[in-house]
Amino acid sequence: MDPVIKTEEISKWYHPGRRDEVRAVDDISLEIFENQTAVLYGPSGSGKTTLLGLIGTIDRPTAGRLVLYGRDVTLFSDLELSRIRRETIGIVFQSFHLFSGMSAWENVSHPLIPTGAGVRERFERAAALLDRLGLGDRLHHAPEELSGGQQQRVAIARALVNAPKILIADEPTSNIDEDSVRTLLDLLGELKNDGITVIVSSHDPVFRTYGDVLFNLNRGKLEGIHYPKLQGEKEGT
Amino acid sequence: MKHKNILFAALGDLMRHGLRSWVAILCLAAILFPIVTALGISEGLRFQAEIAVREGADLYVSEDLCGGSGPISLAHLNRLKSLAGVSRGAARVVGRTYFVDRLVAVVGLDEKSLLAMKPLVRGEVPRLRGEVLVGEGIVKAFGVKPGPGMRFTLSANNRKVFVPTGTLVPSCLWGSEILIMSFEDANEFFRMKDRASHYLVYKVPGSSSPPLEALEVETESGLLRVADRQGLERNLEAGYSRQGGIFVVLFVIGAALTIPALVVTSGFGLREMNRETGILKATGWSTRDLIEKALVQNIMICLAAVSLSILLSMGWIKGLHGAGIAQFYVAEIGLFPNVEVPSRYLPSHALLCLAFSLALTLSGSFLSTWKKTRISPSELMR
């Protein structure tokens, strides 16, 4: 079976060649298969978010290749990458990045605007998702009127609104309370059951034993790959 | 549907970031306002002048004086009146003098012309020697009240006492600071014995090109100078174009100094704009979509700025008589005119301002939006 995501010696360096060069991601090769839940695990500054950005195509690598569904997208044009982000990948940011002054349903439906969906269709799809995530009574509330956990669910709904095959979540437990963490883990489980490939970056120990595969990162390097459900371990490539 | 969606999204964003939108609109309106006002005044003056020319005589005849127009001898009048194709001829004296400290126009007309002014006069038209019509600007500025008991003395080449009989309600700017009297009084006042400034020649209605062969002969021989209506209209056009050109040059210099200010103010809320652009890109908006949205927003801001600048301009002209701008178009009107300045707004003015403001915004914010779309979403959101 081919991986849906494959990075080949992928790197992201800031200020390359200068004295203040930072190797945020350095020479990482990994594979994530369809419907897997993968965790990029490591301490702060280990390169999790940068690697997640590279996989989510919101950042371009300095070196190496990114292969999505068998296609090398490393040198794809801006337009092609936009299409991938619209059709294939949904991203939940650590600080949610919701639009202030816009209601929950408007935030969720915003990615549908360039698809040409009418306002009624956009509302119905956003409302259905928010309802599923327990926010059916918060459709018209602005992010400022929602709790951290609720804001995160709005962000998840936005990431799911285009029915992506891959969901990426950056540090999803960092801005929510304990109850919301449990709700989140249940939700990620549900999404996996829906056939979505889920990739999470976190330094939260709750994710050490979560998911199908855990990539242990440190200082931009892949230090090990764990398979929590198999209780096995394979050394990093 | 996609374009309609982007249109409404752009409108929604402008309302969501109301303060930023207003700053942009006000900056643009501040730049557009002087040019809209100048265009309005210029067009208003041109329109009034055109009406004056259209309603005036068909030909204006004067004597050739060193290649220019000079006073014409009254001896020509009867001969001109009798030419074929002429329905009426009238001599007119036009000059200027000081009324207290203000330079005013003095016009001497024949009796028929004076009587024809009756609908424009509050009071009576001059019927006797020494009587004069006074422009409304003079009445307001110096408290001249036409009627018995009021008289004033004017000096030019001569000193003469006049009695104001009525006020000329100005239908145009030139009617505001003017003194109108009988031809004989003006003739005597300026000591133009047996001469007039020019003859006004009216053609028989419906007659084709003036069959004034004799006149043409005299014109070619350099004795007389004849200005026809078309010639006056051409001169008007050239005059206003030149004045407009001077203003535009001054304005462009001013705008060039203002553009850096606009660039600075367009940076207002830049961080938030970058973040939102990054989010949109990360959630699947393409560069093309973002540019379309930015373009729509620019057009909306420009439309609002143009509308606002036209409203401001109307208020400026009505309330402050075009202070600071009218002086470019009306000689000696001063920085703060005390008479109403004519104005006229045309759709072409709005289109010109829209094009100008779009050029400004496209070279500023639109370009920066395009640059932003070349940056990766994660960098924009950082």
XYZ file of C-alpha atoms in Angstrom:
619
model
C 0.000 0.000 0.000
C 1.348 3.436 -0.952
C 1.547 6.156 1.715
C -0.756 9.147 1.291
C 1.962 11.396 2.684
C 5.631 10.849 2.156
C 8.453 13.220 2.964
C 11.884 12.477 1.523
C 14.783 14.139 3.331
C 12.678 17.219 3.753
C 14.242 20.280 5.397
C 13.232 23.783 6.305
C 16.028 26.159 7.156
C 15.636 29.798 8.030
C 18.398 32.239 6.998
C 20.426 29.450 5.314
C 24.148 30.138 5.112
C 23.997 32.953 7.622
C 25.343 33.029 11.140
C 21.795 32.955 12.521
C 20.778 29.938 10.400
C 18.016 27.856 12.004
C 17.351 24.292 10.887
C 13.726 24.024 11.998
C 13.260 20.737 10.121
C 16.336 18.857 9.090
C 16.386 15.980 6.675
C 13.214 14.194 7.764
C 11.784 11.252 5.870
C 8.504 9.721 6.962
C 5.457 7.978 5.598
C 1.836 8.256 6.694
C -0.746 5.872 5.324
C -4.402 6.332 4.539
C -6.748 6.568 7.533
C -3.866 6.523 9.983
C -3.763 8.868 12.938
C -0.203 10.168 13.109
C 1.292 12.200 15.920
C 4.328 14.459 15.533
C 5.567 14.461 19.079
C 8.315 16.466 20.679
C 9.202 19.349 22.936
C 8.785 22.981 22.055
C 11.167 23.992 19.244
C 11.515 20.440 17.939
C 10.129 21.399 14.516
C 6.657 19.842 14.825
C 4.733 22.898 13.652
C 7.172 23.561 10.807
C 6.938 19.959 9.616
C 3.161 20.131 9.874
C 3.246 23.326 7.785
C 5.350 21.562 5.133
C 2.979 18.586 5.038
C -0.007 20.928 4.925
C 1.591 22.768 1.955
C 1.342 26.123 3.750
C 5.125 26.314 3.721
C 7.714 25.341 1.114
C 10.695 23.156 1.987
C 14.274 24.389 1.622
C 15.299 20.916 0.464
C 13.782 17.474 0.022
C 10.483 16.310 -1.437
C 6.878 16.105 -0.350
C 4.763 13.450 -2.019
C 0.978 13.505 -1.563
C -1.061 10.606 -2.952
C 1.884 9.578 -5.085
C 2.413 13.042 -6.596
C 5.499 15.102 -5.882
C 3.980 18.466 -4.922
C 7.249 20.116 -3.886
C 7.436 22.258 -7.003
C 3.720 22.695 -7.532
C 2.573 26.183 -8.436
C 0.802 28.396 -5.961
C -2.501 27.715 -7.741
C -2.033 23.929 -7.595
C -1.134 24.051 -3.904
C -4.238 26.161 -3.227
C -6.326 23.486 -4.896
C -4.718 20.788 -2.723
C -5.420 22.819 0.424
C -8.994 23.371 -0.709
C -9.767 19.812 -1.762
C -7.471 17.505 0.159
C -6.174 19.047 3.373
C -7.925 20.719 6.285
C -5.801 22.555 8.851
C -6.583 23.414 12.480
C -4.128 25.999 13.768
C -2.783 26.127 17.296
C -4.308 29.550 17.915
C -7.329 28.655 15.719
C -6.923 31.776 13.526
C -10.638 32.484 13.323
C -11.838 35.743 11.800
C -12.980 38.114 14.494
C -16.218 39.950 13.867
C -17.511 37.030 11.806
C -20.046 34.529 13.175
C -19.182 30.872 13.754
C -21.018 29.693 10.653
C -19.395 32.420 8.510
C -15.966 31.383 9.762
C -16.681 27.739 8.988
C -18.081 28.438 5.536
C -15.383 30.903 4.463
C -13.280 28.279 2.606
C -16.361 27.496 0.485
C -16.510 31.004 -0.987
C -14.059 30.382 -3.856
C -15.737 27.059 -4.639
C -18.792 28.956 -5.864
C -21.179 27.469 -3.301
C -24.226 29.672 -2.737
C -24.921 31.259 0.619
C -27.688 28.772 1.461
C -25.460 25.781 0.702
C -22.614 27.322 2.690
C -24.861 27.935 5.659
C -26.314 24.427 5.561
C -22.915 22.766 5.382
C -21.477 24.940 8.155
C -24.540 24.472 10.339
C -24.458 20.671 9.884
C -20.806 20.519 10.893
C -21.202 22.844 13.853
C -24.247 20.863 14.960
C -22.239 17.653 14.780
C -19.511 19.257 16.888
C -22.032 20.351 19.502
C -22.224 23.993 18.491
C -25.650 23.965 16.879
C -26.768 26.726 19.209
C -23.717 28.894 18.583
C -24.016 29.382 14.827
C -24.354 33.140 15.021
C -21.866 33.755 17.808
C -18.603 35.534 17.037
C -15.345 33.830 18.142
C -14.975 36.416 20.906
C -18.201 35.076 22.417
C -17.023 31.458 22.488
C -14.815 29.536 24.921
C -11.407 28.195 23.855
C -12.808 24.690 23.338
C -15.727 26.027 21.318
C -13.407 28.148 19.199
C -11.331 25.061 18.510
C -14.410 23.159 17.385
C -15.276 26.026 15.047
C -11.728 25.800 13.671
C -12.114 22.023 13.224
C -15.443 22.543 11.457
C -13.764 25.034 9.135
C -11.011 22.525 8.397
C -13.638 19.871 7.590
C -16.037 21.985 5.563
C -14.471 21.077 2.234
C -14.543 17.365 3.160
C -10.754 16.890 3.151
C -9.040 13.512 3.102
C -6.344 14.719 5.497
C -6.877 16.714 8.685
C -3.912 18.456 10.258
C -4.081 19.824 13.803
C -1.274 21.836 15.357
C -0.980 21.529 19.156
C -4.716 20.924 19.481
C -4.703 20.621 23.274
C -2.614 23.669 24.079
C -5.434 26.198 24.246
C -8.300 24.167 25.689
C -9.342 22.811 29.088
C -9.297 19.170 30.239
C -12.939 18.450 29.342
C -12.402 19.857 25.895
C -9.333 17.615 25.469
C -11.485 14.520 26.025
C -14.080 15.830 23.584
C -11.315 16.515 21.079
C -9.833 13.038 21.329
C -13.301 11.517 20.828
C -13.818 13.747 17.825
C -10.483 12.817 16.258
C -11.443 9.197 16.748
C -14.735 9.803 14.951
C -12.959 11.463 12.070
C -10.655 8.513 11.727
C -13.728 6.300 11.607
C -14.985 8.528 8.772
C -11.859 7.552 6.829
C -9.913 10.763 7.339
C -6.145 10.644 7.795
C -5.390 12.688 10.911
C -2.010 14.247 11.683
C -1.502 15.940 15.000
C 1.511 17.788 16.359
C 1.785 17.988 20.133
C 4.049 18.007 23.121
C 1.147 16.909 25.346
C 1.849 13.485 26.941
C -1.778 12.543 26.271
C -0.716 11.920 22.680
C 2.180 9.612 23.579
C -0.155 6.670 23.529
C -2.627 8.033 21.040
C -2.885 7.284 17.365
C -1.455 4.703 15.024
C 2.001 6.121 14.593
C 4.048 8.608 16.603
C 7.016 10.453 15.109
C 9.332 11.599 17.826
C 11.027 14.880 16.912
C 13.814 16.763 18.594
C 15.775 19.808 17.388
C 14.351 19.454 13.899
C 15.386 15.818 13.557
C 13.270 12.672 13.539
C 14.522 10.667 16.478
C 12.194 7.689 16.418
C 8.949 6.213 15.198
C 6.578 4.504 17.632
C 3.478 2.461 17.030
C 1.504 2.847 20.288
C -1.167 0.329 19.357
C 1.402 -2.311 18.387
C 3.570 -1.486 21.430
C 6.483 -1.707 18.998
C 9.183 0.633 17.910
C 11.120 1.240 14.766
C 14.132 3.510 14.688
C 13.791 6.753 12.802
C 15.055 6.991 9.255
C -21.489 32.436 -8.361
C -17.841 32.383 -7.284
C -17.344 36.024 -8.304
C -20.566 37.032 -6.561
C -19.347 35.235 -3.429
C -16.025 37.069 -3.571
C -17.825 40.382 -4.109
C -19.902 39.893 -0.959
C -16.902 38.585 0.986
C -14.975 41.727 0.006
C -17.878 43.928 1.083
C -18.157 42.004 4.356
C -14.446 42.467 5.030
C -14.692 46.208 4.446
C -17.497 46.436 6.985
C -15.739 44.119 9.433
C -12.668 46.343 9.335
C -14.704 49.551 9.400
C -11.996 51.757 10.883
C -9.384 50.656 8.367
C -11.832 51.104 5.498
C -12.762 54.602 6.675
C -9.121 55.628 7.003
C -8.484 54.497 3.420
C -11.651 56.208 2.124
C -10.900 59.472 3.937
C -7.280 59.545 2.735
C -8.396 59.030 -0.838
C -11.238 61.537 -0.530
C -8.776 64.126 0.828
C -6.663 63.662 -2.286
C -9.618 63.619 -4.685
C -11.522 66.521 -3.140
C -9.395 69.375 -4.614
C -9.471 67.905 -8.095
C -13.233 67.278 -7.968
C -13.771 70.834 -6.757
C -11.518 72.258 -9.452
C -13.258 70.237 -12.139
C -16.666 71.311 -10.814
C -15.765 75.015 -10.751
C -14.077 74.858 -14.128
C -17.084 73.165 -15.689
C -19.505 75.561 -13.956
C -17.652 78.593 -15.287
C -17.331 77.083 -18.726
C -21.038 76.292 -18.781
C -21.997 79.846 -17.772
C -19.601 81.326 -20.287
C -20.981 79.111 -23.015
C -24.518 80.213 -22.213
C -23.390 83.837 -22.260
C -21.750 83.351 -25.637
C -24.704 81.400 -27.008
C -27.179 84.023 -25.880
C -24.978 86.889 -26.948
C -24.471 88.423 -30.356
C -23.486 86.499 -33.466
C -20.550 88.771 -34.221
C -18.445 91.117 -32.138
C -16.884 93.805 -34.278
C -14.068 96.073 -33.167
C -11.336 98.048 -34.864
C -7.926 96.665 -35.437
C -5.473 98.349 -33.093
C -1.871 97.222 -33.466
C -3.069 93.700 -34.286
C -5.453 93.594 -31.346
C -9.019 94.683 -30.687
C -9.503 98.363 -30.160
C -12.498 100.687 -29.774
C -14.588 101.022 -32.894
C -15.820 104.286 -34.314
C -19.568 104.840 -34.129
C -19.397 105.892 -37.770
C -19.414 102.203 -38.693
C -22.620 101.454 -36.830
C -25.241 102.501 -39.350
C -23.327 100.854 -42.183
C -23.083 97.583 -40.245
C -26.776 97.661 -39.370
C -27.708 97.983 -43.006
C -25.651 95.019 -44.171
C -27.552 92.115 -45.651
C -28.351 89.348 -43.166
C -28.114 91.632 -40.113
C -31.216 91.918 -37.968
C -29.803 94.222 -35.293
C -26.640 96.008 -34.331
C -25.783 97.551 -30.994
C -22.794 99.426 -29.660
C -21.432 98.461 -26.242
C -18.868 99.910 -23.909
C -17.025 97.568 -21.589
C -14.503 98.765 -19.067
C -13.348 98.412 -15.494
C -13.090 100.737 -12.565
C -12.669 100.618 -8.815
C -15.727 100.625 -6.607
C -14.149 101.604 -3.291
C -11.288 99.059 -3.277
C -12.785 96.511 -5.605
C -12.232 96.249 -9.321
C -15.628 95.978 -11.002
C -16.818 95.710 -14.579
C -18.648 98.644 -16.158
C -20.905 97.961 -19.099
C -22.730 100.542 -21.164
C -25.700 99.264 -23.181
C -28.227 100.789 -25.546
C -31.786 101.328 -24.367
C -33.166 98.200 -25.997
C -30.555 96.011 -24.325
C -31.183 97.636 -20.955
C -34.932 97.043 -21.208
C -34.288 93.412 -22.128
C -32.579 92.969 -18.753
C -35.733 93.746 -16.809
C -36.416 90.100 -15.767
C -32.957 89.927 -14.177
C -33.351 93.134 -12.182
C -34.676 93.773 -8.708
C -35.862 97.382 -8.888
C -35.779 99.395 -12.087
C -33.571 99.372 -15.147
C -31.775 102.688 -15.870
C -33.898 104.986 -18.005
C -32.259 108.336 -17.369
C -28.704 109.542 -17.611
C -26.735 108.894 -14.413
C -28.750 105.847 -13.453
C -27.017 102.541 -12.935
C -27.750 98.882 -12.213
C -25.566 97.382 -9.490
C -24.430 93.756 -9.277
C -25.531 91.791 -6.220
C -21.956 91.266 -5.045
C -21.445 95.023 -4.729
C -24.803 95.439 -3.000
C -23.875 92.798 -0.415
C -20.313 93.936 0.091
C -20.944 97.684 0.419
C -24.560 97.871 1.515
C -25.606 99.793 -1.590
C -29.385 100.043 -1.477
C -30.823 101.051 -4.861
C -33.488 103.674 -4.657
C -33.967 107.376 -4.087
C -31.415 109.014 -1.836
C -28.570 106.658 -2.682
C -25.811 107.858 -4.955
C -22.118 107.242 -5.407
C -19.265 108.673 -7.356
C -17.057 106.665 -9.675
C -13.717 107.700 -11.046
C -11.861 106.421 -14.053
C -10.949 108.718 -16.882
C -13.637 110.923 -15.440
C -15.544 111.484 -12.211
C -19.250 110.956 -12.330
C -22.116 110.633 -9.849
C -24.470 107.692 -10.281
C -27.832 106.789 -8.808
C -28.485 103.052 -8.404
C -31.963 102.104 -9.623
C -31.877 98.339 -9.215
C -29.882 95.247 -8.408
C -28.825 92.770 -11.043
C -29.647 89.310 -9.756
C -26.674 87.396 -11.070
C -27.408 84.525 -13.370
C -23.679 84.083 -13.656
C -20.531 84.933 -11.736
C -19.757 87.931 -13.939
C -23.100 89.478 -13.052
C -22.129 89.786 -9.412
C -19.610 92.616 -9.481
C -20.791 94.763 -12.302
C -22.243 98.187 -12.967
C -24.577 98.515 -15.931
C -25.529 101.891 -17.293
C -26.633 103.562 -20.507
C -24.262 103.498 -23.433
C -23.981 107.274 -23.321
C -23.038 107.341 -19.617
C -20.369 104.681 -20.075
C -19.112 106.411 -23.181
C -18.770 109.657 -21.305
C -17.336 108.018 -18.179
C -14.509 106.384 -20.112
C -14.161 109.392 -22.414
C -14.680 107.304 -25.510
C -16.104 110.057 -27.635
C -17.840 108.655 -30.731
C -16.445 105.223 -30.048
C -17.616 101.936 -28.535
C -15.693 98.951 -27.204
C -17.343 96.874 -29.906
C -20.485 96.382 -31.916
C -22.723 93.476 -31.344
C -24.141 92.200 -34.608
C -27.150 89.892 -34.605
C -27.908 87.915 -37.727
C -31.346 87.348 -39.182
C -32.541 84.128 -37.506
C -32.101 81.138 -39.754
C -29.691 82.839 -42.108
C -26.710 80.733 -42.993
C -23.111 81.916 -42.766
C -23.001 85.675 -42.461
C -23.475 87.285 -45.846
C -21.468 90.193 -44.575
C -19.199 90.473 -47.549
C -18.386 94.088 -46.952
C -17.388 93.261 -43.407
C -15.184 90.456 -44.589
C -13.431 92.754 -47.005
C -12.742 95.221 -44.211
C -11.539 92.437 -41.963
C -9.142 91.183 -44.595
C -7.859 94.683 -45.181
C -7.072 94.944 -41.479
C -9.534 97.727 -40.663
C -11.910 95.720 -38.518
C -11.655 92.680 -36.316
C -14.594 90.304 -36.129
C -15.022 87.617 -33.540
C -17.815 85.158 -34.187
C -19.550 82.889 -31.694
C -17.570 79.797 -32.674
C -14.333 81.701 -32.276
C -15.336 82.844 -28.797
C -16.292 79.300 -27.848
C -12.914 78.058 -29.046
C -11.155 80.747 -27.018
C -13.187 79.820 -23.962
C -12.278 76.171 -24.351
C -8.605 76.986 -24.730
C -8.686 79.371 -21.763
C -10.272 76.877 -19.392
C -8.057 74.073 -20.599
C -4.994 76.183 -19.847
C -6.246 77.146 -16.380
C -7.244 73.535 -15.740
C -3.806 72.428 -16.889
C -2.070 74.786 -14.475
C -4.212 73.472 -11.649
C -3.592 69.855 -12.601
C 0.174 70.431 -12.623
C 0.007 72.000 -9.154
C -2.303 69.236 -8.008
C -0.064 66.455 -9.289
C 2.854 67.983 -7.364
C 0.657 68.041 -4.262
C -0.550 64.483 -4.846
C 3.015 63.307 -5.335
C 3.739 64.635 -1.866
C 0.565 63.039 -0.518
C 1.191 59.550 -1.898
C 3.874 58.747 0.704
C 1.332 59.689 3.359
C -1.183 57.346 1.768
C 1.360 54.548 1.663
C 2.031 55.058 5.363
C -1.662 55.055 6.223
C -2.287 51.988 4.053
C 0.072 50.199 6.443
C -2.561 50.773 9.098
C -3.723 47.311 10.230
C -1.177 45.632 7.970
C -0.338 42.876 10.443
C -3.978 41.829 10.733
C -4.351 41.994 6.939
C -1.327 39.729 6.503
C -2.695 37.261 9.030
C -6.065 37.119 7.299
C -4.458 36.704 3.888
C -2.427 33.813 5.334
C -5.554 32.160 6.775
C -7.401 32.501 3.480
C -4.509 30.957 1.581
C -4.190 28.166 4.124
C -7.890 27.378 3.803
C -7.775 27.050 0.036
C -8.133 30.524 -1.424
C -5.895 30.883 -4.461
C -3.764 33.896 -5.346
C -6.247 34.681 -8.098
C -9.156 34.687 -5.619
C -7.276 36.931 -3.214
C -6.316 39.380 -5.937
C -9.919 39.456 -7.141
C -11.084 40.178 -3.600
C -8.479 42.916 -3.154
C -9.473 44.427 -6.501
C -13.149 44.461 -5.532
C -12.278 46.059 -2.196
C -10.175 48.708 -3.931
C -12.978 49.497 -6.349
C -15.471 49.796 -3.476
C -13.140 52.038 -1.484
C -12.531 54.185 -4.553
C -16.257 54.461 -5.308
C -16.932 55.520 -1.726
C -14.029 57.986 -1.799
C -15.172 59.515 -5.103
C -18.755 59.886 -3.818
C -17.529 61.415 -0.572
C -15.189 63.806 -2.354
C -18.022 64.992 -4.636
C -20.260 65.625 -1.611
C -17.435 67.445 0.192
C -16.739 69.460 -2.923
C -20.402 70.483 -3.271
C -20.389 71.603 0.355
C -17.104 73.457 -0.137
C -18.390 75.338 -3.156
C -21.821 76.123 -1.703
C -20.654 76.886 1.821
C -17.185 78.354 1.318
C -17.489 79.489 -2.317
C -14.656 77.202 -3.387
C -12.121 78.841 -1.070
C -8.527 78.237 -2.089
C -9.445 76.677 -5.437
C -11.721 79.194 -7.192
C -8.821 81.673 -7.457
C -7.174 79.392 -10.021
C -10.140 79.964 -12.325
C -11.476 83.422 -11.561
C -9.055 86.318 -11.593
C -9.010 88.534 -8.492
C -11.685 86.508 -6.714
C -9.325 85.985 -3.783
C -8.519 83.102 -1.487
C -11.903 83.299 0.245
C -14.434 84.441 -2.381
C -17.453 86.320 -1.075
C -19.593 85.506 -4.093
C -21.089 82.201 -5.072
C -18.906 80.370 -7.532
C -20.680 78.378 -10.249
C -20.126 74.653 -10.360
C -21.233 71.748 -12.467
C -20.452 68.068 -12.007
C -20.397 65.672 -14.919
C -20.233 61.850 -14.938
C -16.865 62.190 -16.670
C -15.509 63.965 -13.560
C -16.507 61.022 -11.377
C -14.998 58.578 -13.876
C -11.759 60.559 -14.042
C -11.501 60.615 -10.251
C -12.338 56.921 -10.073
C -9.565 56.144 -12.547
C -7.147 58.363 -10.636
C -8.014 56.821 -7.261
C -7.824 53.311 -8.696
C -4.383 54.091 -10.064
C -3.358 55.282 -6.612
C -4.779 52.310 -4.724
C -3.700 49.746 -7.292
C -0.148 51.019 -7.125
C -0.316 50.881 -3.327
C -2.465 48.325 -1.558
C -3.209 46.143 -4.579
C 0.475 45.700 -5.324
C 1.184 44.830 -1.710
C -1.665 42.287 -1.797
C -0.153 40.696 -4.869
C 3.228 40.561 -3.129
C 1.608 38.993 -0.081
C 0.062 36.257 -2.157
C 3.570 35.206 -3.209
C 4.516 34.577 0.415
C 3.712 31.237 2.033
C 0.618 31.223 4.264
C 2.584 30.134 7.342
C 4.917 33.117 6.979
C 1.969 35.506 6.603
C 0.261 34.141 9.707
C 3.409 34.309 11.799
